[in-house]
Structures are given as C-alpha cells and as structure tokens.
Coordinates of C-alpha atoms in Angstrom, one line a residue:
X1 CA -31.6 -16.5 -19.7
X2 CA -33.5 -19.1 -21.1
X3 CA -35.0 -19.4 -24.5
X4 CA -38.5 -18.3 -23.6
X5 CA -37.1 -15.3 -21.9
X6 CA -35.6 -14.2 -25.3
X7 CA -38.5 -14.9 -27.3
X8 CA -40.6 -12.5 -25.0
X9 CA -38.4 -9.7 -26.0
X10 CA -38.5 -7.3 -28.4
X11 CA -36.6 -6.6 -31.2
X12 CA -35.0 -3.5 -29.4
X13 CA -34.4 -5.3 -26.5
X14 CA -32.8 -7.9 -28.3
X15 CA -30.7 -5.7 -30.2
X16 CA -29.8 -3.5 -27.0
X17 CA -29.1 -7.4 -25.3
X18 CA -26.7 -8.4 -28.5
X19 CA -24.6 -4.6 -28.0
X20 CA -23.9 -5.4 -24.5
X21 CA -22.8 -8.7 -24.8
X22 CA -20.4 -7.8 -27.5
X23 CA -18.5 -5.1 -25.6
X24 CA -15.5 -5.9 -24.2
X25 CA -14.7 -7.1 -21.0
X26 CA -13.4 -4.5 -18.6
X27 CA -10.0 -4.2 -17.2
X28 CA -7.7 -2.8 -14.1
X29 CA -7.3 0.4 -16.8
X30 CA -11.3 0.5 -17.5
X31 CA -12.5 -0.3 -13.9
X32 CA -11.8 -1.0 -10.3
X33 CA -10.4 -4.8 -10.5
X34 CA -7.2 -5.2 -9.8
X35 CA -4.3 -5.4 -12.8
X36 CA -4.3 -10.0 -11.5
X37 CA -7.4 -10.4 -12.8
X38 CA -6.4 -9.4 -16.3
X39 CA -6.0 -11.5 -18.9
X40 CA -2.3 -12.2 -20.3
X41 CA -1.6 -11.4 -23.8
X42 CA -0.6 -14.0 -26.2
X43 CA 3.0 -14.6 -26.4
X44 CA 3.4 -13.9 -30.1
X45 CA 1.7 -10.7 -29.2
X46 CA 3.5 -9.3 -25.7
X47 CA 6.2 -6.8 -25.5
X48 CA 9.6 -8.6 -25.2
X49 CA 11.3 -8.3 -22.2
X50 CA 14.6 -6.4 -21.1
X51 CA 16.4 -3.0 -21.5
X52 CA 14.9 -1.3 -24.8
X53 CA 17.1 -0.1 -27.6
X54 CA 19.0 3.1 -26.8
X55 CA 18.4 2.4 -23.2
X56 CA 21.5 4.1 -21.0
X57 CA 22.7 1.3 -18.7
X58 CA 23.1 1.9 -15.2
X59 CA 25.5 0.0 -13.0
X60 CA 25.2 -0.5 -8.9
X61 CA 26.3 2.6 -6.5
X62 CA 29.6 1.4 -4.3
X63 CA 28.7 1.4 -0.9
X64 CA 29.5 4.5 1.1
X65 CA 30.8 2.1 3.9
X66 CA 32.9 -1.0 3.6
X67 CA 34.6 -3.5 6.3
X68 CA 37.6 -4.3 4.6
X69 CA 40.0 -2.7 1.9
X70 CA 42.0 -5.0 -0.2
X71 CA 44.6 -2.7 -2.6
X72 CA 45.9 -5.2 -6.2
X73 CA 49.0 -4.3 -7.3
X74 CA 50.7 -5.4 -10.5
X75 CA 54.0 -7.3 -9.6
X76 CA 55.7 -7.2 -12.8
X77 CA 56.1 -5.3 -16.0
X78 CA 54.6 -6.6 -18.8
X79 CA 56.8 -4.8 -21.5
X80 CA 60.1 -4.8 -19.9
X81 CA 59.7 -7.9 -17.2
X82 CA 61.0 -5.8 -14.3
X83 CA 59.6 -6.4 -11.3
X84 CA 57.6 -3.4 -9.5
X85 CA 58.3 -2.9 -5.7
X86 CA 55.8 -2.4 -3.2
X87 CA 57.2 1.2 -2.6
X88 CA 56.6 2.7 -5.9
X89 CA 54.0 5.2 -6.0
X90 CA 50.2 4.1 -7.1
X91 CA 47.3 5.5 -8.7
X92 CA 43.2 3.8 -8.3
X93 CA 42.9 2.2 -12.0
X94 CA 39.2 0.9 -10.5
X95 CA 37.2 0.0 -7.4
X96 CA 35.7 -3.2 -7.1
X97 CA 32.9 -4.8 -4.5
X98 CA 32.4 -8.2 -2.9
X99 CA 29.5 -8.6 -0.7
X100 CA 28.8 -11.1 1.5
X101 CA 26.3 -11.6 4.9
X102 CA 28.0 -13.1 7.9
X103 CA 26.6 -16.4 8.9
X104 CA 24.2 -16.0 11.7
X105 CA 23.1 -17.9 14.1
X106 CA 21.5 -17.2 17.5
X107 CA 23.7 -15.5 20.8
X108 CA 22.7 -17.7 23.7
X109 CA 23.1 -16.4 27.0
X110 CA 22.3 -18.6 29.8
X111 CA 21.6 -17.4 33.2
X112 CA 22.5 -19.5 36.2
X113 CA 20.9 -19.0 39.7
X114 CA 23.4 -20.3 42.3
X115 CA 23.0 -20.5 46.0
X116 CA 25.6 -20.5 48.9
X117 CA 25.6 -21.8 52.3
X118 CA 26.5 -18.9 54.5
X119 CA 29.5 -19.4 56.8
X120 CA 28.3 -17.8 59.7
X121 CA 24.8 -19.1 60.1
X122 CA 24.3 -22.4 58.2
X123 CA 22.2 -20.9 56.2
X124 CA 21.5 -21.4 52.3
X125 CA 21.1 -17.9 50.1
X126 CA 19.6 -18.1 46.7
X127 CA 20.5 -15.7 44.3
X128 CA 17.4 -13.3 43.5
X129 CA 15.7 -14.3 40.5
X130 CA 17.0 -12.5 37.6
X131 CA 14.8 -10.8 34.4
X132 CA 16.1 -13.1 31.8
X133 CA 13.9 -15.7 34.2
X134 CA 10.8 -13.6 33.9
X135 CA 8.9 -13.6 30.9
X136 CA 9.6 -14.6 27.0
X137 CA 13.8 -15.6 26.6
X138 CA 13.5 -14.3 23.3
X139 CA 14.9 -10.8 22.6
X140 CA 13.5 -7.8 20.7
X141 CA 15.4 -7.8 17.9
X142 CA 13.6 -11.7 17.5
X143 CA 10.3 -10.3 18.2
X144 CA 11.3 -7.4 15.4
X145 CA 12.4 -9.6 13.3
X146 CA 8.7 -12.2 13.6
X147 CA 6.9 -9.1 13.2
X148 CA 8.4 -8.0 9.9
X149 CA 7.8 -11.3 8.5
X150 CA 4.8 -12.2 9.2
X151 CA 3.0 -8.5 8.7
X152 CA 5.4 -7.1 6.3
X153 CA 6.5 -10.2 3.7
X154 CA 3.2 -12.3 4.4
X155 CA 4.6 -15.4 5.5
X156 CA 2.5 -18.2 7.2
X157 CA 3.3 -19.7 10.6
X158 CA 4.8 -22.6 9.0
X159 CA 6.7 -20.5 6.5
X160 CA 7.9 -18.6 9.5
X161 CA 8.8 -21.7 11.4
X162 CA 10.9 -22.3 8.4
X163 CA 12.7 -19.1 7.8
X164 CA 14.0 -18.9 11.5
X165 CA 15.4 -22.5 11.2
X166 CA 16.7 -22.1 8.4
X167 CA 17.9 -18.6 8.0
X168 CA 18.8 -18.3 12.3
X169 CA 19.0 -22.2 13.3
X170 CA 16.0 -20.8 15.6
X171 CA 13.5 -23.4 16.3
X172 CA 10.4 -21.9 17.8
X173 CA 7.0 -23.4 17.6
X174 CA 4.0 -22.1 15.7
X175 CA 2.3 -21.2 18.9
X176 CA 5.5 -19.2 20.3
X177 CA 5.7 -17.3 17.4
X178 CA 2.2 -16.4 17.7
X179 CA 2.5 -15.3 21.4
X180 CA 5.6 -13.9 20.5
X181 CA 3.5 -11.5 17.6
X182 CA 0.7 -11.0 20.7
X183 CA 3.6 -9.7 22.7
X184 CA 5.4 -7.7 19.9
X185 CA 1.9 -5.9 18.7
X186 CA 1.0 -4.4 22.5
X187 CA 3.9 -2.6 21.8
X188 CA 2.2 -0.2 19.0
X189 CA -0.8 0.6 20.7
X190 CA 0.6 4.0 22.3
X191 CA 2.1 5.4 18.8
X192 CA -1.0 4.2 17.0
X193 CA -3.0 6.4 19.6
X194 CA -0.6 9.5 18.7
X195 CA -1.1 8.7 15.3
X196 CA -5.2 8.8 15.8
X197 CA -5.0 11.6 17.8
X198 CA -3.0 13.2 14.6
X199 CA -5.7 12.4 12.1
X200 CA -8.5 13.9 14.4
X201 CA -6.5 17.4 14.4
X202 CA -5.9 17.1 10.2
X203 CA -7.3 19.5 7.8
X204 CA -7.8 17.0 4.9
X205 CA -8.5 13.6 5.7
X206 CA -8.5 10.9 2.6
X207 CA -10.1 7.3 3.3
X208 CA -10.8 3.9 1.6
X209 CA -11.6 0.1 2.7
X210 CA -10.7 -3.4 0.9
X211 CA -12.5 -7.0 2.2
X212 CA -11.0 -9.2 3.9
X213 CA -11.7 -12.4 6.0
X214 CA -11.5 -12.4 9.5
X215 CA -12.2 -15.5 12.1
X216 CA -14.0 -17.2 8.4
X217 CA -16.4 -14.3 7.6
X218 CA -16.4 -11.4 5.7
X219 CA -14.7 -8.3 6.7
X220 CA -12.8 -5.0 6.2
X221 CA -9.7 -3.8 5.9
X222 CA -9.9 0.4 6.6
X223 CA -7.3 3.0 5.7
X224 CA -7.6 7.0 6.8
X225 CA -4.4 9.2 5.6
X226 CA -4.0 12.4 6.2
X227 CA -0.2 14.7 5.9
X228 CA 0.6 13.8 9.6
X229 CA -1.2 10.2 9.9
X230 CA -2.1 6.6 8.3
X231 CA -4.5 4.8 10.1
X232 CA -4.9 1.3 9.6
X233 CA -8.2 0.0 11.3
X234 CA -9.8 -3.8 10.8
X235 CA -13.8 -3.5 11.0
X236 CA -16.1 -6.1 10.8
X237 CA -18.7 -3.9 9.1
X238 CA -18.1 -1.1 6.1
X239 CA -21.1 1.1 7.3
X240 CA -20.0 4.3 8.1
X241 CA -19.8 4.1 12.1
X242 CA -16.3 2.7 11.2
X243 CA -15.4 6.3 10.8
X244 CA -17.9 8.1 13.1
X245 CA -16.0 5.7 15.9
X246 CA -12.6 6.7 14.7
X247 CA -12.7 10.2 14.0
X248 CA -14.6 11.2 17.2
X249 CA -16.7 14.2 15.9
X250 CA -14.1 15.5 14.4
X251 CA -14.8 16.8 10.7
X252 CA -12.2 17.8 8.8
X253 CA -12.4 20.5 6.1
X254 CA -12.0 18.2 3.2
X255 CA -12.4 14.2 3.0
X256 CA -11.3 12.2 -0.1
X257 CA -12.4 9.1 -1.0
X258 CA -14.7 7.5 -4.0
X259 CA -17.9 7.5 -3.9
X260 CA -19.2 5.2 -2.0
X261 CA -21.9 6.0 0.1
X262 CA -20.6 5.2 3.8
X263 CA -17.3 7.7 2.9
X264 CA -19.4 10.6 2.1
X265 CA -20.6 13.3 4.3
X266 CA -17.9 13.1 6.9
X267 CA -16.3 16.7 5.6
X268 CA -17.1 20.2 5.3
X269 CA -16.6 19.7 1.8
X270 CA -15.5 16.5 -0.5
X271 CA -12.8 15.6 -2.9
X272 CA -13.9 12.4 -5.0
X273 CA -11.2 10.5 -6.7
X274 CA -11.1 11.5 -10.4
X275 CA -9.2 8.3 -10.8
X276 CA -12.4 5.6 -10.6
X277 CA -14.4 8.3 -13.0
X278 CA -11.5 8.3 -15.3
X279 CA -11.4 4.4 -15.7
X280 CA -15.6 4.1 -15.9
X281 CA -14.6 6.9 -19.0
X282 CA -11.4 4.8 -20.2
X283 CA -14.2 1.9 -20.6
X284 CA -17.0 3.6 -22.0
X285 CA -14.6 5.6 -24.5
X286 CA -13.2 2.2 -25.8
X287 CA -17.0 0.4 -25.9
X288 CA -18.9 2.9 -27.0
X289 CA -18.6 5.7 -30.6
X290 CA -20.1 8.3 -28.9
X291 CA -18.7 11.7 -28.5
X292 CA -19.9 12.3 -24.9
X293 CA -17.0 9.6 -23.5
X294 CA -14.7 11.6 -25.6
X295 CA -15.2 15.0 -24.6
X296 CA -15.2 13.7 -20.5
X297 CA -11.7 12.2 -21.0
X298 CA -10.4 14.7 -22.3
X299 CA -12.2 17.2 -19.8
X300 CA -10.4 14.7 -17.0
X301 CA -6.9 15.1 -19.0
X302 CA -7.2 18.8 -18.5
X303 CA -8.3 18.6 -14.9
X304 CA -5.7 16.0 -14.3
X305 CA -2.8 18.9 -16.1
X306 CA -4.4 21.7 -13.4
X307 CA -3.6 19.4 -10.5
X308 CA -0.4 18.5 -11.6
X309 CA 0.7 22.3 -12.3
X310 CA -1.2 23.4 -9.5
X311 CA 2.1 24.2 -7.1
X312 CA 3.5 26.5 -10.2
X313 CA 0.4 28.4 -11.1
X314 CA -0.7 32.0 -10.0
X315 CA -4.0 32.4 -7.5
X316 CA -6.0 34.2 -10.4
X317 CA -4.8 31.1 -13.5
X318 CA -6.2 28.4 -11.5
X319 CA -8.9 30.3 -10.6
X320 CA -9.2 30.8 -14.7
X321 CA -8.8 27.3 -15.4
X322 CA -11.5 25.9 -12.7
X323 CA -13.8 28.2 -14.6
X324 CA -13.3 27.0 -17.7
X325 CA -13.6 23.7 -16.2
X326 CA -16.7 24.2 -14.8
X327 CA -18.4 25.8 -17.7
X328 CA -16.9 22.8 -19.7
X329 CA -18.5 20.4 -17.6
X330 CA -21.8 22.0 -17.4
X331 CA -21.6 21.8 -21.2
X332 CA -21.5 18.3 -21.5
X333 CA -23.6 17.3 -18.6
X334 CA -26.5 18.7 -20.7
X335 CA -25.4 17.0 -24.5
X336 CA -27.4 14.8 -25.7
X337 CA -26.7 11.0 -25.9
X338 CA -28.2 7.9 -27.1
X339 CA -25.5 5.6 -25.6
X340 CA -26.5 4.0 -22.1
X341 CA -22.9 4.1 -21.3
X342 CA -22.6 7.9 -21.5
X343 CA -26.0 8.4 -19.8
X344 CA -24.6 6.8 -17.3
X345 CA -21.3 8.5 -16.8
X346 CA -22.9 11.5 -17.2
X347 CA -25.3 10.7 -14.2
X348 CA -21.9 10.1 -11.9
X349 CA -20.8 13.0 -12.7
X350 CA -24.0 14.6 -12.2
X351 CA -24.4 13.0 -8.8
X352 CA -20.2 14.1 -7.8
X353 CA -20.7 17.6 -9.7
X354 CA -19.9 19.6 -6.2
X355 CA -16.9 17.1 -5.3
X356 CA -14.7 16.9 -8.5
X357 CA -12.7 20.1 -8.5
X358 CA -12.4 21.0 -5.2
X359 CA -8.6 20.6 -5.1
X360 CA -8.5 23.3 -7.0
X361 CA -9.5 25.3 -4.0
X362 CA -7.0 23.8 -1.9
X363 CA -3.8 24.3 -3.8
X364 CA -1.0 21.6 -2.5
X365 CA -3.4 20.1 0.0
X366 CA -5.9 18.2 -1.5
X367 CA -5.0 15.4 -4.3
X368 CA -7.2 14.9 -7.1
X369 CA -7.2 11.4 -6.8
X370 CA -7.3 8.7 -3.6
X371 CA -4.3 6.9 -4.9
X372 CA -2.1 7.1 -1.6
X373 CA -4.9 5.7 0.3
X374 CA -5.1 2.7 -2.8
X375 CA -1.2 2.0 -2.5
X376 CA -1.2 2.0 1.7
X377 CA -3.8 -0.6 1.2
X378 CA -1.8 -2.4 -1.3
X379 CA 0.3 -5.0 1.2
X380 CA -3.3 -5.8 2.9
X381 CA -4.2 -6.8 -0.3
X382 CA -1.6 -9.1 -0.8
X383 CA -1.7 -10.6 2.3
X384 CA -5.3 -11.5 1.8
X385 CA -4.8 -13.0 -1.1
X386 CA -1.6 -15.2 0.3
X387 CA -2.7 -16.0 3.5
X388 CA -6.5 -15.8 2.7
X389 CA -7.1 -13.5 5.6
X390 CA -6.9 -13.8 9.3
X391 CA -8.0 -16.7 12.2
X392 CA -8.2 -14.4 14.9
X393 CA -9.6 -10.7 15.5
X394 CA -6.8 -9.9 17.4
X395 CA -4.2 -10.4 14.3
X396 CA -6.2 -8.2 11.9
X397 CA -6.4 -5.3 14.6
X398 CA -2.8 -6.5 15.5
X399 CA -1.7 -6.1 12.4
X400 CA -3.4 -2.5 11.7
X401 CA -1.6 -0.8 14.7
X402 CA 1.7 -2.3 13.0
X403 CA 0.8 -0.5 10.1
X404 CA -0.2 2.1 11.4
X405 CA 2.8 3.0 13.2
X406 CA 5.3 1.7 10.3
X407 CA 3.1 3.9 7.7
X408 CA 3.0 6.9 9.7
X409 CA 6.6 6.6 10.4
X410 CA 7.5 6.6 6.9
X411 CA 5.8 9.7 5.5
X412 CA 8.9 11.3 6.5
X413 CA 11.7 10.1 4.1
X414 CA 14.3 7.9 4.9
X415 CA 12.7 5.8 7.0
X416 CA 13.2 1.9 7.2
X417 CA 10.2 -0.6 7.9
X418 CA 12.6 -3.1 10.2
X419 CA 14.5 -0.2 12.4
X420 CA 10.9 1.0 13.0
X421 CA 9.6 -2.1 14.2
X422 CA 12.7 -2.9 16.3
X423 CA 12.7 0.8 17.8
X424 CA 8.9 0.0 19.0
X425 CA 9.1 -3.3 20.1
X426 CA 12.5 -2.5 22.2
X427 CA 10.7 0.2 24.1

C-alpha cells in the first residue's frame, strides 16, 4: 500500500489497518499450515532436550527369537581360587543381546539353454526356452524391495541407484528401476479395485486432498477412508467430479471432511472437522480480548470430552449433553461482538451449524475430527516436499494404488508395509 492509499483512509480505517498488522502471525496450532513452517524458538528460550526429571527409564524388549545361544560361565572362584567345573549346576544371573544383519548380496542364478545333437537322426534339439529368459531377471522380492523405497521412504532414482549398490551390490539403471516400479505397480490394481468397491458399500465415508505437482503443473493428491477402505487417488483437478467419479452414485450416510466446498453435499448428512474450527478459535482466542473466542473454545473442549466419552456414555446422557450443546451454541451464535475475528468465527459456525455435532448421533462411527484422513495423507506430503512431486501421471496414480493397498491393509493391526508389498507383487 502506497502512501496515498493511506492518506485516503480514515481514521477508523487506519486504526482497524494498525490492529491487524499487529496480531500475531498464525501457526500449525492457530491454522492449517503445517508445524515446518513455524518459526523455531530461540535457543535461550526452547525446552532442553532428553528424558525429564522423574522420567522412568525404559530399556529394549529381548527378542522373542534368537539364532544363536552363547551360555558365560565363571571359571574360577574369586574368594577361594578353586576352579568351577563345567558340570556344576547353574542359574541365569542375566541375558544379554548382540544384533547384527548378515551381509547381503544378490543370489544369481544363471540359466543355460543347451542343445544336443540327436544320435539317431543328426539332428540338433534345443532346449525350450525357459521363464527366467522371458521377461524382467529381477525377482519379486527386488521389485518389493524398489517399491518400498521409492513410495514408502521417498528416495529419488539416483538415491535408489545408490541404496541397491551400496546396500545389495545391485547395479540397475535409473530407467530399469523405473520399469521395474511400472511392473511392480500393475500388480495393485486388482486389490485397489476391492478396496473401491469397499468404500462404495461404507456407511461413513471421511475425505480430504493436498497439492501436489504432477508432469510440472499443479495437482492433487486425494484421500477417501472409510472402517473397511483408504483410497488413495491422484486428480489433476480438486472440483468435486473427483469424488462423483470415484464413488459411483454411491452416497453414504455420513461424509467427513472440512469444509471446503467441493467435499460437501456428497452425504445424507455431514460431519465437519471440529479440528480446523478449533485452530481458527485457538488464533482468534490468542489475537483478540473478546469473550466470544472464549466461550467457542471452551464450547469445542466440551464437545471434544462428549466424543471422547462417547463409547462409555448411556443413549439418553449423550442425548443430554448434545442438547446442552446445542442450546450452548445457539447462545453464542446470537452474542454480540465488536471483534471482526469473532464475527467471523461466528459466521463458520453459522454456515457448519447442521454438520458439527452429528457424531453425536452416530456413537463409535463417526469421528469428530478428519484427522485419520490428515495423517494418511501425511507421507504424500513428504514426498512432495522431497522429491518436489512427480514427472509422470503414471507414478502419482502408480503410487496411489500402492497406498491404497498398503493403507487398507494396515487398518487391521499388525500388519507390515514391506510383507504387504512383497505379498502383492509376488502374486
């Protein structure tokens, strides 16, 4: 703004200009950005480091499993200076570990075709070509082992050139490595189409999208999660036919996301993360001295305690408690404010009114928050910001079905991201 733009204002919009400019910037706990983009606290000033005082130490669990049992015995009495046979009975004073990885290194198995001259006729017989001819010579567990790096741990081409030469004494090229990816990723596509057709039967569907870059312009990374399902889709658009196209017609009885406009409207009714409203309130609470930011933080605080006692609490107390929350609400929707801050919350609010507590009505089923769909897009996130996004559609949809498969896999407990991939890709 230049000077003659301030001198045309007035004195209220001057003083309303100053206000603004002196509230403080917003953070990852007053806002959307991510926690990166916050600044670092002055040394003097940061929490020290380490275990805190009274902190109960914990040591490593032994391994269930071992390779290898090596028993100590003492030889010779310290006291006396006799020596102690072999023979005499023992007792386990302590159990100790040693752990070490094998060195690795590739199994090579060359196949020869050979041909013999047949005694009878003359004739020379060739050997039928055999499989390990046919195709790629590198096996699944390599192709498992690509794909975990490169989707799971973000690593470059080059860097994955230089993990399998130096890790496996591997050399493969850049562009075997990507055919070998290409190869590895057709083998999701039929357990990403059982996961899809799992999210189109769900009851409560909860979605969200990041940007990302894709072939040098501007795209999107979608997530859709439901109890049964994550879907991981690449989009080059974040309109909504992104989820018209996925979902098929089907509408679910609740959808969860925030409120963005494109997410909305795809559910019989809606669940809107409480979790972006409570970090616009965090902000306006710590900018602003009116009451209004207050009394929604702490009406959030008690919505937040009926979601997180909601498995515990009879039919007819949440039914209570949703009451009181509602007349609550309509209380302060209605206070009056002079703080643009507050007007402003209280117009989200206003506009998400239908779509706050509607958990309540779905008792173990329906989060308050979108924060599983937030965390499954997490490693996208990071891979963005390492690898500054993808050259090729092919690897962003690639790489979707991987995670698709590997995140849908691992809603049930126990699972591991590398037996997953090497299970598909052996098929």
């Amino acid at each position: 703004m230049e000077r003659g733009d301030l001198q045309r204002l007035s004195k209220d919009e001057l003083i309303d200009l100053v206000l603004r400019l002196q509230r403080p910037e917003k953070t990852s706990r007053t806002s959307s950005k991510p926690p990166a983009t916050d600044r670092k606290e002055r040394r003097d000033k940061a929490r020290p480091g380490g275990a805190k005082h009274g902190h109960e130490g914990k040591a490593r669990a032994m391994s269930e499993t071992f390779d290898r049992k090596v028993d100590h015995r003492p030889g010779q009495c310290p006291c006396c200076q006799a020596k102690l046979s072999d023979d005499l009975p023992a007792e386990t004073a302590g159990e100790y570990e040693t752990i070490e990885l094998p060195e690795i290194h590739p199994v090579v198995e060359r196949h020869r075709r050979l041909s013999v001259r047949c005694p009878s006729c003359g004739g020379l017989v060739v050997a039928p070509l055999p499989d390990a001819a046919k195709g790629t010579p590198f096996g699944p567990r390599i192709h498992a082992v690509a794909t975990y790096l490169k989707t799971f741990q973000a690593l470059s081409y080059e860097r994955l050139q230089g993990a399998f030469a130096d890790l496996f004494g591997l050399r493969i090229s850049q562009g075997g490595l990507m055919n070998m990816l290409r190869r590895s990723q057709a083998a999701f596509v039929p357990e990403r189409d059982t996961a899809i057709a799992a999210l189109r039967r769900a009851k409560v569907v909860a979605s969200d999208e990041t940007g990302v870059r894709i072939e040098g312009s501007n795209a999107y990374q979608w997530v859709f999660r439901s109890n049964e399902a994550v879907v991981h889709r690449a989009a080059p658009t974040r309109g909504a036919v992104v989820v018209r196209e996925l979902m098929e017609g089907h509408r679910p009885e609740v959808w969860c996301s925030d409120r963005y406009s494109a997410q909305q409207g795809h559910g019989a009714v809606h669940q809107t993360c409480l979790a972006h409203l409570a970090r616009d309130v965090a902000y306006a609470d710590q900018t602003s001295d009116d009451m209004l930011s207050s009394r929604l933080r702490l009406w959030l605080k008690r919505a937040f305690a009926l979601a997180d006692g909601i498995g515990t609490f009879a039919a007819s107390t949440i039914a209570a408690k949703h009451r009181a929350l509602e007349r609550s609400l309509a209380d302060i929707l209605v206070a009056p404010t002079t703080c643009d801050l507050a007007r402003d919350l209280q117009m989200k609010f206003r506009r998400a009114r239908n779509q706050l507590l509607t958990f309540a009505a779905y008792p173990g089923l329906v989060e308050p928050t979108n924060n599983g769909c937030e965390r499954a897009l997490r490693p996208a996130v990071i891979q963005r910001k390492v690898t500054n996004g993808y050259r090729a559609m092919w690897a962003a949809e690639g790489e979707a079905d991987i995670r698709t498969v590997v995140d849908t896999a691992r809603l049930r407990s126990g699972t591991n991201i590398f037996q997953t991939i090497l299970k598909t890709v052996s098929v």
